[in-house]
Coordinates of C-alpha atoms in Angstrom, one line a residue:
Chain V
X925 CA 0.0 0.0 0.0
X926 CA 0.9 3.6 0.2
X927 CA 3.4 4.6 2.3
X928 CA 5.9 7.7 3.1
X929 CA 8.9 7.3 5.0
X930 CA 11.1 10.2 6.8
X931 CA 14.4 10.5 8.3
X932 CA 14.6 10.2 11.7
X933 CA 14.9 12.6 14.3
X934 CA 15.3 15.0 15.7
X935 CA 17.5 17.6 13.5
X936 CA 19.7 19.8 15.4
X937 CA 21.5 22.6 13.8
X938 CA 23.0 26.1 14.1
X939 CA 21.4 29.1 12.8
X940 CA 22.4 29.7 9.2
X941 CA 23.0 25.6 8.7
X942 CA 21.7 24.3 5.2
X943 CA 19.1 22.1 6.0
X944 CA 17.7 18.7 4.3
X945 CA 14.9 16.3 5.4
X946 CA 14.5 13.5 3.2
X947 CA 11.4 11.9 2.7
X948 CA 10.9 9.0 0.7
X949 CA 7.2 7.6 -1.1
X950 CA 5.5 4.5 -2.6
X951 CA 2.7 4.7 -4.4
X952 CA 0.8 2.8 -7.0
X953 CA -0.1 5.8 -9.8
X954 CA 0.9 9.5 -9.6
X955 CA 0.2 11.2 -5.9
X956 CA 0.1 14.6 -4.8
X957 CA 3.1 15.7 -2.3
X958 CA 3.1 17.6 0.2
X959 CA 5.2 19.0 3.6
X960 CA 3.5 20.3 6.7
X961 CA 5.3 22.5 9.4
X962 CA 3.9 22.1 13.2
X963 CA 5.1 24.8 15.3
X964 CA 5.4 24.4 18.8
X965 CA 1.7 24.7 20.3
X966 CA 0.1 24.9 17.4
X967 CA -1.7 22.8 14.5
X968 CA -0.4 21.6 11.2
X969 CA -0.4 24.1 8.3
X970 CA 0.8 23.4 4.8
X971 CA 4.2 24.7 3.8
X972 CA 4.1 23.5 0.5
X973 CA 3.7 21.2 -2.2
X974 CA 3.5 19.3 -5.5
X975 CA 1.1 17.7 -7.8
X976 CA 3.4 16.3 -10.2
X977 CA 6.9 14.6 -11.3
X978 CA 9.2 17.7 -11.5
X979 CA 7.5 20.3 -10.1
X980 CA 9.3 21.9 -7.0
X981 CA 6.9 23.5 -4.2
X982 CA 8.4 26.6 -2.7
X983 CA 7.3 28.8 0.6
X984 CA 9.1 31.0 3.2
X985 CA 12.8 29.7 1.8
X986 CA 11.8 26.3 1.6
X987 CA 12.3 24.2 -1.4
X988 CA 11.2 20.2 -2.6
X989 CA 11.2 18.9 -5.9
X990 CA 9.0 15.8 -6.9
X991 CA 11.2 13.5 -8.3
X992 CA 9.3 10.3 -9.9
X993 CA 12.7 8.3 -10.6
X994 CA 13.7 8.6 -7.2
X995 CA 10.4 8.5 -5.4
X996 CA 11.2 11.5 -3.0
X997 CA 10.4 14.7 -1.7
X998 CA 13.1 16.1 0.1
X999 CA 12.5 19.5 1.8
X1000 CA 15.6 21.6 1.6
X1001 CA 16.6 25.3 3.0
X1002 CA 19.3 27.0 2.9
X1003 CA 19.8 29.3 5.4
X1004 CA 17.4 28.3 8.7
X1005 CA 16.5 30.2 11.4
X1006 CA 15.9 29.6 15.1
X1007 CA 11.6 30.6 14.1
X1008 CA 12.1 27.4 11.7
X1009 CA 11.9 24.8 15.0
X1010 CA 9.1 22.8 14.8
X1011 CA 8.2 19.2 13.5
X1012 CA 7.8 19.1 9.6
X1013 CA 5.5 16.4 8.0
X1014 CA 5.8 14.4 4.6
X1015 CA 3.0 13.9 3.2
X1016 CA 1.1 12.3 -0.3
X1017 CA -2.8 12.3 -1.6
X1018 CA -3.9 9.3 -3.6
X1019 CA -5.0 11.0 -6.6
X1020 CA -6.4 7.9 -8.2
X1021 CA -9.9 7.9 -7.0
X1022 CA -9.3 7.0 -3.2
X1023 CA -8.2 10.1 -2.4
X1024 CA -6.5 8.6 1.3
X1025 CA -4.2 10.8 2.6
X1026 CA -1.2 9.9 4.6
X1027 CA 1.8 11.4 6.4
X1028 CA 5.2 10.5 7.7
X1029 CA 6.3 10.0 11.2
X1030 CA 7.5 13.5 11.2
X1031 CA 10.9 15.1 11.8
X1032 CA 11.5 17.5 14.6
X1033 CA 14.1 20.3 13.7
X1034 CA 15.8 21.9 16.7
X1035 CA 18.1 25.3 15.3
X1036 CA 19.9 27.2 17.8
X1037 CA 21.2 30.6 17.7
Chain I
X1460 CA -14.7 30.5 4.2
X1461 CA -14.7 27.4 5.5
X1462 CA -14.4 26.2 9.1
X1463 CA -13.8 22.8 10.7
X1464 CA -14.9 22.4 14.1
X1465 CA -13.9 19.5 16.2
X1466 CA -15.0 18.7 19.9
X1467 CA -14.4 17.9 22.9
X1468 CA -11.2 19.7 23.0
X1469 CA -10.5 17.4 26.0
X1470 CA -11.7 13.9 27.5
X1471 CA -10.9 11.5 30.0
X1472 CA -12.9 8.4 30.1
X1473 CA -13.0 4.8 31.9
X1474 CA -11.8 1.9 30.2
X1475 CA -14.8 0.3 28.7
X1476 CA -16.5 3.3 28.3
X1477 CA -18.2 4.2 25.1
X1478 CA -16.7 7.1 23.0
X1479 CA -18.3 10.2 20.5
X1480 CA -15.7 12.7 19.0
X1481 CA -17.6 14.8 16.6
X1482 CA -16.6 16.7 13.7
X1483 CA -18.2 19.4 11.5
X1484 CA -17.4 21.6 8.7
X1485 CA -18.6 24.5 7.4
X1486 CA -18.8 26.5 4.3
X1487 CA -18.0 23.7 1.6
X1488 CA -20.0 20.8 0.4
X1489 CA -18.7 17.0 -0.4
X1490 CA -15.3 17.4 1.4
X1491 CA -13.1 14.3 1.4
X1492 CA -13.1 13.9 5.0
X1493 CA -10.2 12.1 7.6
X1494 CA -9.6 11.0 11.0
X1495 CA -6.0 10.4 12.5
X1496 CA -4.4 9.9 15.7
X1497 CA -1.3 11.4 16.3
X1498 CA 1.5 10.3 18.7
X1499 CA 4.7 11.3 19.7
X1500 CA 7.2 9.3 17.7
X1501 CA 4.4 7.9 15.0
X1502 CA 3.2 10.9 13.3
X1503 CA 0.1 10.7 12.3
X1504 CA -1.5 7.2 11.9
X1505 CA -5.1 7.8 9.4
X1506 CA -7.7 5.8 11.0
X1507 CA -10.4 6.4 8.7
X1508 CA -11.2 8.5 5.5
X1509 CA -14.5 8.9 3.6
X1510 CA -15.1 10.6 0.3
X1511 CA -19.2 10.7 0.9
X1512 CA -21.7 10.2 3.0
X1513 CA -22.3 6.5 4.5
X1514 CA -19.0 6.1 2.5
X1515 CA -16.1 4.8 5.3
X1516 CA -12.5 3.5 4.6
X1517 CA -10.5 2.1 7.2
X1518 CA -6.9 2.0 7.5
X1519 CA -6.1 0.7 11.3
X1520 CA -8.2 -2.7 12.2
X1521 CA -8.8 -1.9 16.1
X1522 CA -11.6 -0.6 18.3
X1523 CA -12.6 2.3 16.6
X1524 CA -15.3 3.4 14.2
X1525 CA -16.5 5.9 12.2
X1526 CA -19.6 6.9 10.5
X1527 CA -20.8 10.1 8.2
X1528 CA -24.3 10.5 8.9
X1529 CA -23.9 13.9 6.9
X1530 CA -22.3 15.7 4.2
X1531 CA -20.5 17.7 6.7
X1532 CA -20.0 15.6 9.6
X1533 CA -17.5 12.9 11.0
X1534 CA -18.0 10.7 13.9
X1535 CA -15.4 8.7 15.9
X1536 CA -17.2 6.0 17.8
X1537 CA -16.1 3.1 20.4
X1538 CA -18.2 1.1 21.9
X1539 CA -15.6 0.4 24.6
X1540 CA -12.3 2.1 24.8
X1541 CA -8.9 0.5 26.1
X1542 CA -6.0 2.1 27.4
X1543 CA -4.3 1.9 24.3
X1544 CA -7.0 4.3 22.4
X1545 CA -5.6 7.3 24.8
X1546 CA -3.8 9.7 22.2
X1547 CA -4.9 12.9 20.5
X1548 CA -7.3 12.8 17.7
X1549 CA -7.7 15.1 14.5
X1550 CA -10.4 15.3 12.1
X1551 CA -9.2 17.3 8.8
X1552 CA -11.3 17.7 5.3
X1553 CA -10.0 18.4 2.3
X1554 CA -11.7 19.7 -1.3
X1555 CA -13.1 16.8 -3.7
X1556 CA -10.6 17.7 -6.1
X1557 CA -8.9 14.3 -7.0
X1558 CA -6.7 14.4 -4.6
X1559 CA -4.3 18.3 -5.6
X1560 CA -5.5 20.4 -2.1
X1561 CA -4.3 20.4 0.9
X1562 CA -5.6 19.3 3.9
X1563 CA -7.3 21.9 6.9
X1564 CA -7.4 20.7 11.0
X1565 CA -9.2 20.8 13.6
X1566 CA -7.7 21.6 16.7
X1567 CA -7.4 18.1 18.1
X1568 CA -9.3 16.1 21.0
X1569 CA -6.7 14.9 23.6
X1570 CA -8.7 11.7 25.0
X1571 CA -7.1 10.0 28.1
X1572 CA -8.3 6.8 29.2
X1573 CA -7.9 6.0 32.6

């Protein structure tokens, strides 16, 4: 079945690090992917994402590009910030007519100043 | 604009107790709607997803239910709740679009079984 798999965490890095978070996908057919950022205290918003092989979602410095060969949907930045803590979820849509909807473990990102 | 409400916010109930989280949305009509559990280390585990109403997929085999007696509305049911069903809850929807939008929360019920 579907599945999306995330490197473990947590992250901890300095401010001004380069970060990557790899996230991995199988799927039958072509999904939708997505990341979601959980700040501390809060719910999970939408950061950004892609609906198809090659396109790269972008938002607030953040990048991932939908690779098909590959199966992954790493979310890169390259400059973060102490505001960037928070647990960041990999996630894919079915979009073949089941439309389920599942996410990754999650990756907690620790960046100090 | 559209609104998802989800209650209780909190709940603590006796093992072998039944169970009712509810969940409504507003402002939208025929939302795919979803029910997950999330837990420290697991992420968040889909329990149940429906695309209609009387229309119910399960992912998780275990002592939950759920049931869309609405367009708009999403019930979590147990007719008696173990330990292991303490965790927070969240009921999202999401646009019948074929599966391209994104996904909007509620703000959680934390359920402790005692």
């Amino acid at each position: 079945g579907d599945s999306v798999t995330q490197m473990e965490g947590p992250v901890t890095l300095s401010e001004e690090a380069f970060l990557t978070i790899n996230c991995t996908y199988t799927a039958t057919g072509y999904p939708s992917l997505f990341w979601y950022v959980q700040y501390p205290g809060e719910g999970l918003q939408l950061l950004l994402k892609a609906t198809k092989a090659d396109d790269k979602g972008s938002n607030k410095g953040f990048e991932a590009t939908y690779r098909k060969e590959t199966t992954s949907f790493h979310l890169e930045k390259g400059s973060v910030q102490v505001s960037d803590s928070a647990v960041y979820f990999c996630a894919l849509s079915d979009t073949s007519g089941t439309y389920k909807y599942i996410f990754g473990t999650g990756t907690r990102l620790k960046v100090l100043a | 604009s559209q609104t998802i409400h989800q209650w209780p916010a909190t709940l603590v109930q006796p093992v072998g107790s039944p169970l009712s989280l509810e969940c409504t949305v507003e402002g939208t009509s025929n939302p795919n709607l979803y029910w997950y559990r999330q837990a420290a280390g697991r992420g968040l585990q889909l329990l149940f997803y429906s695309v209609g109403i009387g229309q119910i997929s399960s992912e998780v085999p275990q002592n939950l239910s759920a049931s869309r007696p609405q367009d708009r509305q999403f019930i979590l049911s147990s007719k008696k709740l173990l330990l292991s069903d303490s965790g927070f809850y969240l009921c999202a929807w999401r646009e019948p679009d074929r599966g391209l939008s994104e996904a909007f929360f509620g703000q959680g019920t934390r359920l402790t079984v005692v």
